[in-house]
Coordinates of C-alpha atoms in Angstrom, one line a residue:
R1 CA 24.5 -41.0 4.7
M2 CA 25.7 -42.4 7.9
W3 CA 28.5 -41.5 10.3
H4 CA 30.0 -44.6 12.4
S5 CA 33.4 -43.5 13.2
E6 CA 34.3 -41.9 16.9
D7 CA 36.6 -39.8 15.0
Q8 CA 34.3 -37.6 13.6
C9 CA 32.4 -37.0 16.5
D10 CA 34.6 -33.4 16.9
I11 CA 34.0 -33.5 12.9
I12 CA 30.2 -33.1 13.6
D13 CA 30.5 -31.2 16.7
K14 CA 31.7 -28.6 15.0
H15 CA 30.1 -28.6 11.9
T16 CA 26.6 -28.3 13.9
Q17 CA 28.0 -25.4 16.2
S18 CA 29.4 -23.7 12.7
G19 CA 25.6 -24.4 11.5
L20 CA 24.2 -22.5 14.4
D21 CA 26.3 -19.6 14.5
L22 CA 25.4 -19.1 10.3
V23 CA 21.5 -18.9 11.4
E24 CA 22.3 -16.3 14.3
K25 CA 24.6 -14.4 11.8
Y26 CA 21.3 -14.1 9.5
V27 CA 18.7 -13.2 12.4
K28 CA 21.6 -10.5 13.0
F29 CA 21.5 -9.5 9.5
V30 CA 17.8 -9.2 9.2
K31 CA 17.4 -7.1 12.0
E32 CA 19.9 -4.6 11.0
R33 CA 18.0 -4.7 7.4
T34 CA 14.6 -4.0 9.2
E35 CA 16.6 -1.1 11.1
I36 CA 17.4 0.2 7.2
E37 CA 13.8 -0.1 6.6
Q38 CA 12.5 1.4 9.0
N39 CA 15.0 4.6 9.6
Y40 CA 14.0 4.9 5.4
A41 CA 10.2 5.1 6.0
K42 CA 10.6 7.4 9.0
Q43 CA 12.5 9.8 6.8
L44 CA 10.0 9.6 3.7
R45 CA 7.3 10.1 6.5
N46 CA 9.0 13.2 7.6
L47 CA 10.0 14.1 4.2
S48 CA 6.5 14.4 3.2
K49 CA 4.9 16.4 6.3
K50 CA 7.8 18.5 5.6
Y51 CA 6.7 19.6 2.2
S52 CA 2.8 19.7 2.8
P53 CA 0.3 22.6 3.0
K54 CA -0.2 23.8 6.7
R55 CA -3.5 23.8 7.6
G56 CA -5.3 27.2 6.4
S57 CA -1.9 28.0 4.5
K58 CA -1.6 29.8 1.4
E59 CA 0.0 26.7 -0.5
E60 CA -2.9 24.8 1.0
Q61 CA -5.7 27.5 -0.9
E62 CA -3.1 26.9 -4.1
C63 CA -4.2 23.3 -3.5
R64 CA -7.5 23.8 -6.1
F65 CA -4.9 24.0 -9.1
S66 CA -4.5 21.0 -11.1
N67 CA -0.4 20.8 -10.5
H68 CA -0.3 21.6 -6.9
Q69 CA -3.0 19.2 -5.9
A70 CA -0.8 16.6 -8.2
F71 CA 2.5 17.2 -6.1
L72 CA 0.1 16.9 -3.0
D73 CA -1.2 13.2 -4.1
I74 CA 2.4 12.3 -5.0
L75 CA 3.1 13.4 -1.0
N76 CA 0.3 11.3 0.4
E77 CA 1.5 8.3 -2.1
M78 CA 4.9 8.5 -0.9
N79 CA 3.3 8.5 2.8
D80 CA 1.6 5.4 1.7
Y81 CA 4.7 3.7 0.3
A82 CA 6.6 4.4 3.5
G83 CA 3.8 2.3 5.0
Q84 CA 4.7 -0.5 3.0
R85 CA 8.5 -0.1 3.9
E86 CA 7.3 -0.6 7.7
L87 CA 5.2 -3.1 6.5
I88 CA 8.0 -5.3 4.9
A89 CA 10.3 -4.4 8.1
E90 CA 7.7 -5.3 10.3
N91 CA 7.0 -8.8 8.5
M92 CA 11.0 -9.5 8.6
M93 CA 11.0 -8.9 11.7
I94 CA 7.8 -11.1 12.4
N95 CA 8.6 -14.1 10.0
I96 CA 12.0 -14.1 9.9
C97 CA 13.8 -12.5 12.9
I98 CA 11.9 -14.3 15.9
E99 CA 10.7 -17.7 13.8
L100 CA 14.5 -18.3 13.9
T101 CA 15.9 -16.9 16.9
K102 CA 13.0 -19.4 18.9
Y103 CA 13.9 -22.2 16.2
L104 CA 17.4 -21.7 16.8
Q105 CA 17.0 -21.8 20.6
E106 CA 15.3 -25.7 20.1
L107 CA 17.8 -26.5 18.1
K108 CA 20.7 -25.4 20.5
Q109 CA 18.6 -27.9 23.5
E110 CA 18.5 -30.4 21.1
R111 CA 22.5 -30.7 19.7
K112 CA 23.0 -30.0 23.5
M113 CA 21.1 -33.5 24.3
H114 CA 22.3 -35.4 21.3
L115 CA 26.4 -34.5 22.4
S116 CA 25.4 -35.6 25.8
E117 CA 24.3 -39.0 24.8
V118 CA 27.4 -39.4 22.9
K119 CA 29.7 -38.5 25.7
K120 CA 27.9 -40.4 27.9
A121 CA 27.8 -43.7 25.3
Q122 CA 32.2 -42.5 25.2
Q123 CA 32.5 -43.0 29.1
Y124 CA 31.0 -45.8 29.8
L125 CA 32.2 -47.7 26.8
E126 CA 35.7 -45.8 28.8
G127 CA 34.3 -47.7 31.7
T128 CA 34.1 -51.0 30.4
Y129 CA 37.9 -50.8 28.8
K130 CA 39.3 -49.8 32.0
H131 CA 37.4 -53.1 34.1
L132 CA 38.7 -55.3 30.9
D133 CA 42.4 -53.7 31.6
N134 CA 42.5 -54.2 35.2
S135 CA 41.1 -58.1 34.7
K136 CA 44.0 -58.7 32.5
K137 CA 46.9 -56.8 34.7
R138 CA 45.3 -59.2 37.4
F139 CA 45.1 -62.2 35.3
E140 CA 48.7 -61.5 34.3
R141 CA 50.0 -61.1 38.0
E142 CA 48.1 -64.6 39.1
W143 CA 49.7 -66.3 36.4
R144 CA 53.1 -65.9 37.3
E145 CA 52.6 -65.7 40.9
A146 CA 51.3 -70.0 40.2
E147 CA 54.3 -70.6 37.7
K148 CA 56.3 -69.5 40.4
A149 CA 54.7 -71.5 42.8
A150 CA 54.6 -74.6 40.1
Q151 CA 58.3 -74.5 40.2
Y152 CA 58.6 -74.2 43.6
A153 CA 56.9 -77.2 44.1
E154 CA 58.7 -79.1 41.5
K155 CA 62.0 -77.6 43.4
T156 CA 61.2 -79.2 46.6
D157 CA 60.0 -82.3 45.5
Q158 CA 63.6 -82.8 43.3
D159 CA 65.3 -81.9 46.9
L160 CA 66.7 -85.3 48.9
N161 CA 66.8 -82.7 52.1
A162 CA 63.3 -81.5 51.8
T163 CA 60.7 -83.4 54.2
K164 CA 57.8 -84.8 53.2
A165 CA 55.7 -82.4 54.7
D166 CA 57.4 -79.6 52.8
V167 CA 57.2 -81.1 49.3
E168 CA 53.3 -81.4 50.5
K169 CA 53.0 -77.6 51.1
A170 CA 54.6 -76.3 48.6
K171 CA 52.5 -79.2 45.6
Q172 CA 49.4 -76.9 47.9
Q173 CA 50.8 -73.8 47.4
A174 CA 51.5 -74.0 43.8
H175 CA 47.8 -75.7 43.2
M176 CA 46.2 -72.2 45.2
R177 CA 47.5 -70.3 42.9
T178 CA 46.8 -72.6 39.7
H179 CA 43.4 -72.0 41.2
I180 CA 43.2 -68.6 41.9
A181 CA 44.9 -68.0 38.0
E182 CA 42.9 -70.0 36.3
E183 CA 39.9 -67.5 37.8
C184 CA 41.6 -64.3 36.8
K185 CA 41.5 -65.7 33.6
N186 CA 38.0 -66.7 33.2
D187 CA 37.0 -63.3 34.8
Y188 CA 39.5 -61.8 32.3
A189 CA 37.5 -63.6 29.5
S190 CA 34.5 -62.7 30.7
Q191 CA 35.3 -58.8 30.8
L192 CA 37.0 -59.3 27.0
Q193 CA 33.8 -60.4 26.0
K194 CA 31.6 -57.7 27.6
Y195 CA 34.1 -55.0 26.5
N196 CA 33.5 -56.4 22.9
K197 CA 30.1 -56.9 23.1
E198 CA 30.0 -52.9 24.3
Q199 CA 32.2 -52.0 21.9
N200 CA 29.8 -53.5 19.1
Q201 CA 26.9 -51.6 20.8
F202 CA 28.7 -48.5 21.0
Y203 CA 30.4 -48.1 17.4
F204 CA 27.2 -50.1 15.2
T205 CA 24.0 -49.3 17.3
D206 CA 24.5 -46.4 19.9
M207 CA 26.8 -43.7 18.0
P208 CA 25.1 -44.0 14.5
L209 CA 21.8 -43.5 16.4
I210 CA 22.8 -40.2 17.9
F211 CA 24.7 -39.3 15.0
N212 CA 21.3 -40.0 12.4
R213 CA 19.5 -38.0 14.7
L214 CA 22.2 -35.1 14.9
Q215 CA 22.1 -35.5 11.2
D216 CA 18.5 -34.7 11.0
M217 CA 18.9 -32.2 12.8
D218 CA 21.8 -30.3 11.0
E219 CA 19.4 -31.0 7.4
R220 CA 15.9 -29.3 9.6
R221 CA 18.1 -26.1 10.3
I222 CA 19.4 -26.1 6.7
K223 CA 15.8 -26.1 5.5
K224 CA 14.6 -23.7 7.6
L225 CA 17.3 -21.6 6.8
A226 CA 16.8 -22.0 2.8
Q227 CA 12.9 -21.2 4.0
G228 CA 14.2 -17.7 5.6
Y229 CA 16.2 -16.9 2.7
I230 CA 12.7 -17.6 0.5
L231 CA 11.4 -15.2 2.9
F232 CA 13.7 -12.4 3.0
A233 CA 12.6 -12.3 -1.0
D234 CA 8.8 -13.0 -0.2
T235 CA 8.1 -10.5 2.1
E236 CA 9.0 -7.6 -0.2
R237 CA 8.0 -9.6 -3.3
H238 CA 3.8 -9.3 -1.4
V239 CA 3.5 -5.7 -1.2
M240 CA 5.1 -4.8 -4.5
P241 CA 1.8 -5.0 -5.7
I242 CA 1.0 -2.1 -3.3
I243 CA 4.2 -0.4 -4.3
G244 CA 3.5 -0.3 -7.9
K245 CA -0.3 1.1 -6.9
C246 CA 1.2 4.2 -5.3
L247 CA 3.7 4.6 -8.2
E248 CA 0.7 4.6 -10.6
G249 CA -0.8 7.1 -8.7
I250 CA 2.1 9.3 -8.9
T251 CA 1.8 8.7 -12.3
R252 CA -1.6 9.5 -12.4
A253 CA -1.4 12.4 -10.6
G254 CA 1.6 14.1 -13.3
T255 CA -1.3 12.7 -15.7
N256 CA -4.0 14.9 -14.2
V257 CA -2.0 18.2 -14.8
N258 CA -3.9 20.3 -16.9
E259 CA -1.7 23.4 -17.8
R260 CA -4.5 25.1 -19.7
N261 CA -7.1 24.3 -16.6
V262 CA -4.3 26.0 -14.7
S263 CA -4.0 28.9 -16.2
S264 CA -7.8 29.6 -17.2
Q265 CA -8.7 28.6 -13.4
C266 CA -5.4 31.0 -12.5
L267 CA -7.1 34.1 -15.0
M268 CA -10.9 33.4 -13.8
V269 CA -9.7 34.0 -10.2
S270 CA -7.5 36.7 -10.3
L271 CA -9.7 39.0 -12.4
S272 CA -13.3 40.3 -10.8
F273 CA -15.5 40.7 -13.5
P274 CA -17.8 43.7 -12.6
L275 CA -20.1 43.0 -15.0
S276 CA -21.9 39.4 -15.4
F277 CA -22.1 39.6 -19.1
V278 CA -18.5 40.6 -21.3
C279 CA -19.8 41.4 -24.6
F280 CA -16.7 39.8 -27.6
V281 CA -17.6 43.1 -29.6
C282 CA -16.1 45.3 -27.1
F283 CA -12.9 43.1 -27.4
Y284 CA -12.1 45.5 -30.7
P285 CA -10.7 48.6 -29.8
S286 CA -11.8 50.6 -32.8
L287 CA -15.0 50.8 -31.6
S288 CA -15.4 53.5 -28.3
F289 CA -18.0 51.8 -25.4
P290 CA -19.7 53.7 -23.3
P291 CA -18.7 54.0 -19.3
S292 CA -21.4 52.3 -18.3
L293 CA -20.5 48.8 -20.4
S294 CA -16.9 48.1 -18.4
C295 CA -16.3 45.1 -20.1
R296 CA -12.9 43.1 -19.4
P297 CA -11.2 41.6 -22.2
V298 CA -12.0 37.6 -20.9
P299 CA -13.9 35.3 -23.0
V300 CA -16.3 33.7 -20.3
F301 CA -19.8 34.3 -22.3
L302 CA -20.8 34.9 -25.3
W303 CA -23.3 37.6 -25.6
V304 CA -23.4 40.7 -27.4
C305 CA -24.4 44.4 -26.4
A306 CA -27.1 46.2 -28.1
W307 CA -24.5 49.5 -28.4
C308 CA -21.9 47.2 -30.4
L309 CA -24.3 45.9 -32.9
S310 CA -25.4 49.1 -33.4
Q311 CA -22.5 50.4 -33.7
L312 CA -20.9 47.5 -36.4
P313 CA -19.1 48.5 -39.5
S314 CA -19.5 47.2 -42.5
S315 CA -16.5 45.8 -43.0
S316 CA -14.8 43.6 -40.4
L317 CA -13.2 44.5 -37.5
S318 CA -9.8 44.6 -36.2
P319 CA -8.8 42.4 -33.7
F320 CA -8.4 43.5 -30.6
S321 CA -4.5 43.9 -29.4
T322 CA -2.7 44.9 -26.2
P323 CA -1.3 48.2 -27.0
P324 CA -3.7 50.9 -26.6
T325 CA -3.8 52.8 -29.7
P326 CA -7.0 51.9 -31.7
S327 CA -6.3 51.0 -35.0
P328 CA -8.8 52.6 -38.0
A329 CA -12.2 51.6 -37.9
N330 CA -12.2 50.6 -41.2
G331 CA -8.7 49.1 -41.5
P332 CA -7.8 45.5 -43.3
P333 CA -9.6 42.5 -41.6
S334 CA -7.4 40.3 -39.4
P335 CA -6.1 36.7 -41.2
K336 CA -6.6 35.5 -38.5
F337 CA -10.6 35.9 -38.3
G338 CA -11.2 36.1 -42.1
R339 CA -13.9 36.7 -43.5
D340 CA -16.1 35.4 -40.0
P341 CA -14.8 36.9 -36.9
L342 CA -18.1 36.6 -35.1
S343 CA -17.7 32.8 -36.1
Y344 CA -13.8 32.3 -35.2
C345 CA -15.2 34.5 -31.5
L346 CA -17.4 31.8 -31.1
K347 CA -15.4 28.4 -31.2
E348 CA -12.4 30.3 -29.6
I349 CA -14.5 31.2 -26.3
N350 CA -16.2 27.4 -26.6
K351 CA -12.8 26.5 -26.5
T352 CA -11.8 28.3 -23.4
V353 CA -15.1 27.8 -21.7
K354 CA -16.3 23.9 -23.0
P355 CA -13.5 22.2 -20.6
R356 CA -15.7 22.2 -17.2
I357 CA -13.3 23.2 -14.0
S358 CA -13.7 19.9 -11.7
S359 CA -13.9 19.5 -8.5
F360 CA -10.3 18.7 -7.0
R361 CA -12.4 15.8 -4.9
T362 CA -13.4 14.2 -8.4
L363 CA -9.8 13.9 -9.2
K364 CA -9.4 11.1 -6.5
R365 CA -9.6 7.3 -7.4
T366 CA -13.1 6.8 -8.9
V367 CA -15.6 3.9 -8.4
S368 CA -17.8 2.5 -11.3
V369 CA -21.6 4.0 -10.2
I370 CA -24.5 1.5 -10.3
E371 CA -26.9 3.2 -12.2
G372 CA -29.8 4.6 -9.9
F373 CA -27.7 4.3 -7.0
T374 CA -29.6 1.5 -6.2
H375 CA -26.8 -0.5 -3.8
L376 CA -26.9 2.6 -1.3
P377 CA -29.1 3.0 1.8
P378 CA -32.0 4.7 1.8
E379 CA -31.1 8.0 3.2
Q380 CA -27.4 8.3 0.8
R381 CA -30.1 7.6 -2.2
R382 CA -32.2 10.2 -2.4
K383 CA -29.3 12.5 -1.4
R384 CA -27.4 10.7 -4.7
L385 CA -30.3 11.2 -6.8
Q386 CA -31.1 14.9 -6.0
Q387 CA -27.5 15.9 -6.5
K388 CA -27.7 14.2 -10.0
I389 CA -30.7 15.6 -10.6
D390 CA -29.0 18.9 -10.0
D391 CA -26.5 18.7 -11.8
I392 CA -28.5 17.4 -15.0
S393 CA -30.4 20.4 -14.4
K394 CA -27.5 22.7 -14.3
E395 CA -26.1 21.1 -17.6
L396 CA -29.5 21.2 -19.1
Q397 CA -29.5 24.8 -18.6
K398 CA -26.2 25.3 -19.9
E399 CA -27.5 23.9 -22.8
M400 CA -30.1 26.1 -23.2
D401 CA -28.7 29.1 -22.6
Q402 CA -26.0 28.0 -25.9
S403 CA -29.1 27.2 -27.7
E404 CA -30.6 30.6 -27.2
A405 CA -27.0 32.5 -27.8
L406 CA -26.0 30.4 -31.0
G407 CA -30.3 31.6 -32.0
K408 CA -29.4 35.4 -31.2
M409 CA -26.1 34.9 -33.2
K410 CA -27.8 33.2 -35.8
D411 CA -30.4 36.4 -36.5
V412 CA -26.8 38.9 -35.8
Y413 CA -25.6 36.8 -38.9
E414 CA -29.2 37.2 -41.0
K415 CA -29.3 41.0 -40.1
N416 CA -25.8 41.3 -41.0
P417 CA -24.3 39.2 -43.7
Q418 CA -21.2 40.5 -43.7
M419 CA -20.2 38.8 -40.5
G420 CA -20.6 35.6 -41.1
D421 CA -22.6 32.8 -43.1
P422 CA -26.1 31.9 -40.8
A423 CA -26.3 28.4 -42.2
S424 CA -22.4 27.6 -40.6
L425 CA -24.2 27.9 -36.9
A426 CA -26.9 24.8 -38.0
P427 CA -25.3 21.5 -37.1
Q428 CA -23.9 23.7 -33.6
I429 CA -27.6 24.6 -33.4
T430 CA -28.7 20.7 -33.8
Q431 CA -26.2 19.5 -31.8
T432 CA -27.2 21.7 -29.0
A433 CA -31.1 20.2 -29.7
Q434 CA -30.1 17.2 -29.1
N435 CA -27.8 17.5 -26.0
M436 CA -31.1 19.2 -24.3
E437 CA -33.6 16.3 -25.4
R438 CA -31.0 14.0 -24.1
L439 CA -31.1 15.3 -20.6
R440 CA -34.2 15.9 -20.5
G441 CA -34.7 12.4 -20.9
E442 CA -32.2 11.5 -18.1
L443 CA -33.7 14.4 -15.9
N444 CA -37.0 12.8 -16.4
K445 CA -35.8 9.1 -15.4
Y446 CA -34.0 10.2 -12.2
E447 CA -36.9 12.3 -11.0
S448 CA -38.7 9.2 -11.2
W449 CA -36.5 7.0 -9.3
L450 CA -36.3 10.1 -7.0
A451 CA -40.2 9.5 -6.3
E452 CA -39.8 5.9 -6.1
A453 CA -37.0 6.3 -3.4
G454 CA -39.4 8.9 -1.4
G455 CA -37.9 12.0 -2.3
R456 CA -39.6 15.5 -3.2
G457 CA -37.5 15.4 -6.9
D458 CA -37.4 19.8 -6.5
S459 CA -34.4 19.6 -9.2
I460 CA -33.3 22.9 -9.9
R461 CA -34.8 24.4 -12.7
Y462 CA -33.7 27.3 -14.5
S463 CA -34.9 29.8 -16.5
T464 CA -34.3 31.0 -20.4
H465 CA -32.3 34.2 -20.5
S466 CA -34.8 36.4 -22.8
L467 CA -33.2 38.8 -25.5
N468 CA -34.2 40.8 -28.5
N469 CA -33.4 40.5 -32.1
N470 CA -30.3 42.9 -31.2
G471 CA -28.9 40.3 -28.6
A472 CA -29.7 42.8 -25.6
H473 CA -31.6 41.7 -22.4
N474 CA -35.5 42.3 -22.5
P475 CA -36.3 43.9 -19.6
N476 CA -40.2 42.6 -19.7
S477 CA -39.0 39.0 -19.8
P478 CA -39.2 37.1 -16.8
G479 CA -36.1 35.4 -17.1
A480 CA -34.2 38.6 -17.9
I481 CA -31.8 39.9 -15.5
S482 CA -31.7 44.1 -14.6
E483 CA -28.7 46.1 -14.9
D484 CA -29.4 46.6 -11.5
T485 CA -29.3 42.8 -10.2
D486 CA -25.9 41.2 -9.6
S487 CA -25.4 39.6 -12.7
S488 CA -22.4 37.9 -11.4
Q489 CA -24.2 35.5 -9.1
A490 CA -26.3 34.6 -12.2
I491 CA -23.5 34.1 -14.5
Y492 CA -20.9 32.4 -12.7
S493 CA -23.4 30.1 -10.1
E494 CA -22.3 26.9 -11.9
F495 CA -18.5 27.8 -11.2
D496 CA -19.4 28.8 -7.6
D497 CA -21.1 25.6 -7.4
E498 CA -18.1 23.5 -8.8
F499 CA -15.9 25.5 -5.8
E500 CA -18.5 25.2 -3.0
E501 CA -18.2 21.5 -3.4
E502 CA -14.3 21.9 -2.4
E503 CA -15.4 23.3 1.2
L504 CA -15.1 20.0 3.7
A505 CA -17.4 20.2 6.3
A506 CA -16.3 20.5 9.8
P507 CA -16.5 17.4 11.9
I508 CA -18.7 16.6 14.2
G509 CA -17.1 13.6 16.6
Q510 CA -14.7 11.2 15.9
C511 CA -15.3 6.9 15.4
T512 CA -12.7 4.4 16.2
A513 CA -13.4 1.4 13.5
L514 CA -13.9 -2.1 15.9
Y515 CA -13.9 -4.1 12.8
S516 CA -11.8 -3.8 9.6
F517 CA -14.7 -2.8 6.4
P518 CA -13.8 -3.1 2.5
G519 CA -15.6 -0.4 1.5
S520 CA -15.9 -2.2 -2.2
S521 CA -19.3 -0.3 -2.6
E522 CA -19.7 3.2 -4.7
G523 CA -20.0 5.7 -1.7
T524 CA -18.5 3.7 1.0
I525 CA -15.0 4.2 2.6
S526 CA -12.6 1.5 3.2
M527 CA -11.2 1.8 7.6
Q528 CA -9.5 -1.0 9.7
E529 CA -9.4 -2.3 12.6
G530 CA -8.3 0.6 15.3
E531 CA -7.9 3.6 12.8
V532 CA -9.6 6.8 13.7
L533 CA -11.4 8.8 11.9
S534 CA -13.5 11.8 11.6
V535 CA -17.5 11.9 11.7
V536 CA -18.9 14.3 9.0
E537 CA -22.7 13.0 9.1
E538 CA -24.2 11.0 12.0
D539 CA -26.6 7.7 11.2
K540 CA -30.0 9.0 9.7
G541 CA -31.5 6.1 10.9
D542 CA -30.4 3.8 8.2
G543 CA -27.2 2.2 9.7
W544 CA -24.6 4.5 7.9
T545 CA -22.7 7.3 9.1
R546 CA -20.4 9.5 6.9
V547 CA -16.4 9.8 8.3
R548 CA -13.5 11.4 6.5
R549 CA -9.9 10.4 7.4
N550 CA -6.9 13.3 7.5
N551 CA -6.5 13.3 3.7
G552 CA -9.4 14.8 2.8
D553 CA -10.8 11.4 1.5
E554 CA -14.8 10.5 2.5
G555 CA -17.6 8.0 2.3
Y556 CA -20.2 5.8 4.3
I557 CA -19.5 3.1 6.9
P558 CA -21.8 0.9 9.0
T559 CA -22.9 2.9 11.9
S560 CA -22.2 -0.7 13.8
Y561 CA -18.7 -0.9 13.2
A562 CA -17.4 1.7 15.1
T563 CA -17.8 3.5 18.2
I564 CA -18.9 7.0 17.7
T565 CA -18.3 9.9 20.4
L566 CA -19.6 13.3 19.0
N567 CA -18.8 16.6 20.0
K568 CA -20.4 18.4 22.9

């Protein structure tokens, strides 16, 4: 639509000014929104920092429990969430506030130029009109003078007393005035044509062109403002997937809490075991066990001492109870144990011990492992293969111990049929044998890969504990553990190895990322340009350096992607 009326100049001026005021108002609105986001992110960071455990404090030590670690994960996710709120504020400031402010200045300059052109055109038309009005007034004045001169000449010509010279002079004066009036008339006509032409140019050419430019400017201003409205929503929508991942991390932290593991882990940490093996038959207070066998009623490993086997009554034994008062040795059997107390104890112990206490570092985000670790550098591949071989060896030793315990239990059942049916242990013995065969196959496979990678393949081999038919240790067996040996280290070595993974190596330096690295491969860690990380292990010649973040995440980065400064 074109604006053609001069009366609309003031309307257009006010309309365009109100549009610019709206843009300026929206910019102020977005600035206040960014301040709110920044303050919100700052408060979230302060909140996370406030409730984060201090280094070396008691709370940090309690993070080995899954419920404490879950709360720490929530604090970390809230810190990441605060970073996303800061990103929203930053993007709004750059993409909306700064861009619209710059565009607003350009629109003001353009509007000022167009309005100046309108003013010049109006001034020029007004000047032309003034010339026309002056020509008109002069023509009217000269025409009246010419009429007076003509009337005077005619009057003089009719006067009988006038001389011929007077008549001639009056006629000349009238002729001169008439000639001047004609010139003024022609000038007025010329000015009138010029004004009409300029007026036509002003209303039908100049003003429509200027108004179209103003209209185009206003439409561009409206379009840019609409884009700013859309950016207001898109800026937050773009970070919603990352915010969703933060919320998923919080949910995952809650689902990772295992109340059974927490309680059993707390029990294992709080209790100290004077002996390595705990005789579950000693759980029955009806028997009087010797002082040298100081057992704790904690079902950790299934083992029957020879003394207890020699003292077992023919009837079923009553289960262990908290009160110290002993029950009759030949009392009624417990309905909980039924007619097979040893089998029940075995099942209960398997329920308690079988869920291994996972390292808290394994609760973090996991990635898919490529079989053989062929995607890793040579040095890291050898380390991972050796670590995998050690883990399989431990699992194999555990299965061998369980197989041996089941074999001894079968011997106990065969010699004491009242304690249980030996055939009931056949499925467990078969399953254990299958597990041992599978683990041996995996061990051979990983040892061959380690040999290909140039490793020594020094896997951890565990000797099978030798027991006699009564379930006691054979002191003459090469794999036996004597009473004088600190057997607690042998029994709980598996748990010690698990908790040793929690001890973080001290940093040997720092590095600053020169480039961004996605860290998509297993064993690597992502980093952003300019990020500062702690160096845990320097480059071994394969081009990779092991680093750690402040939150405990570790992984490898390309050495050439960062500047590394080692501690002296």
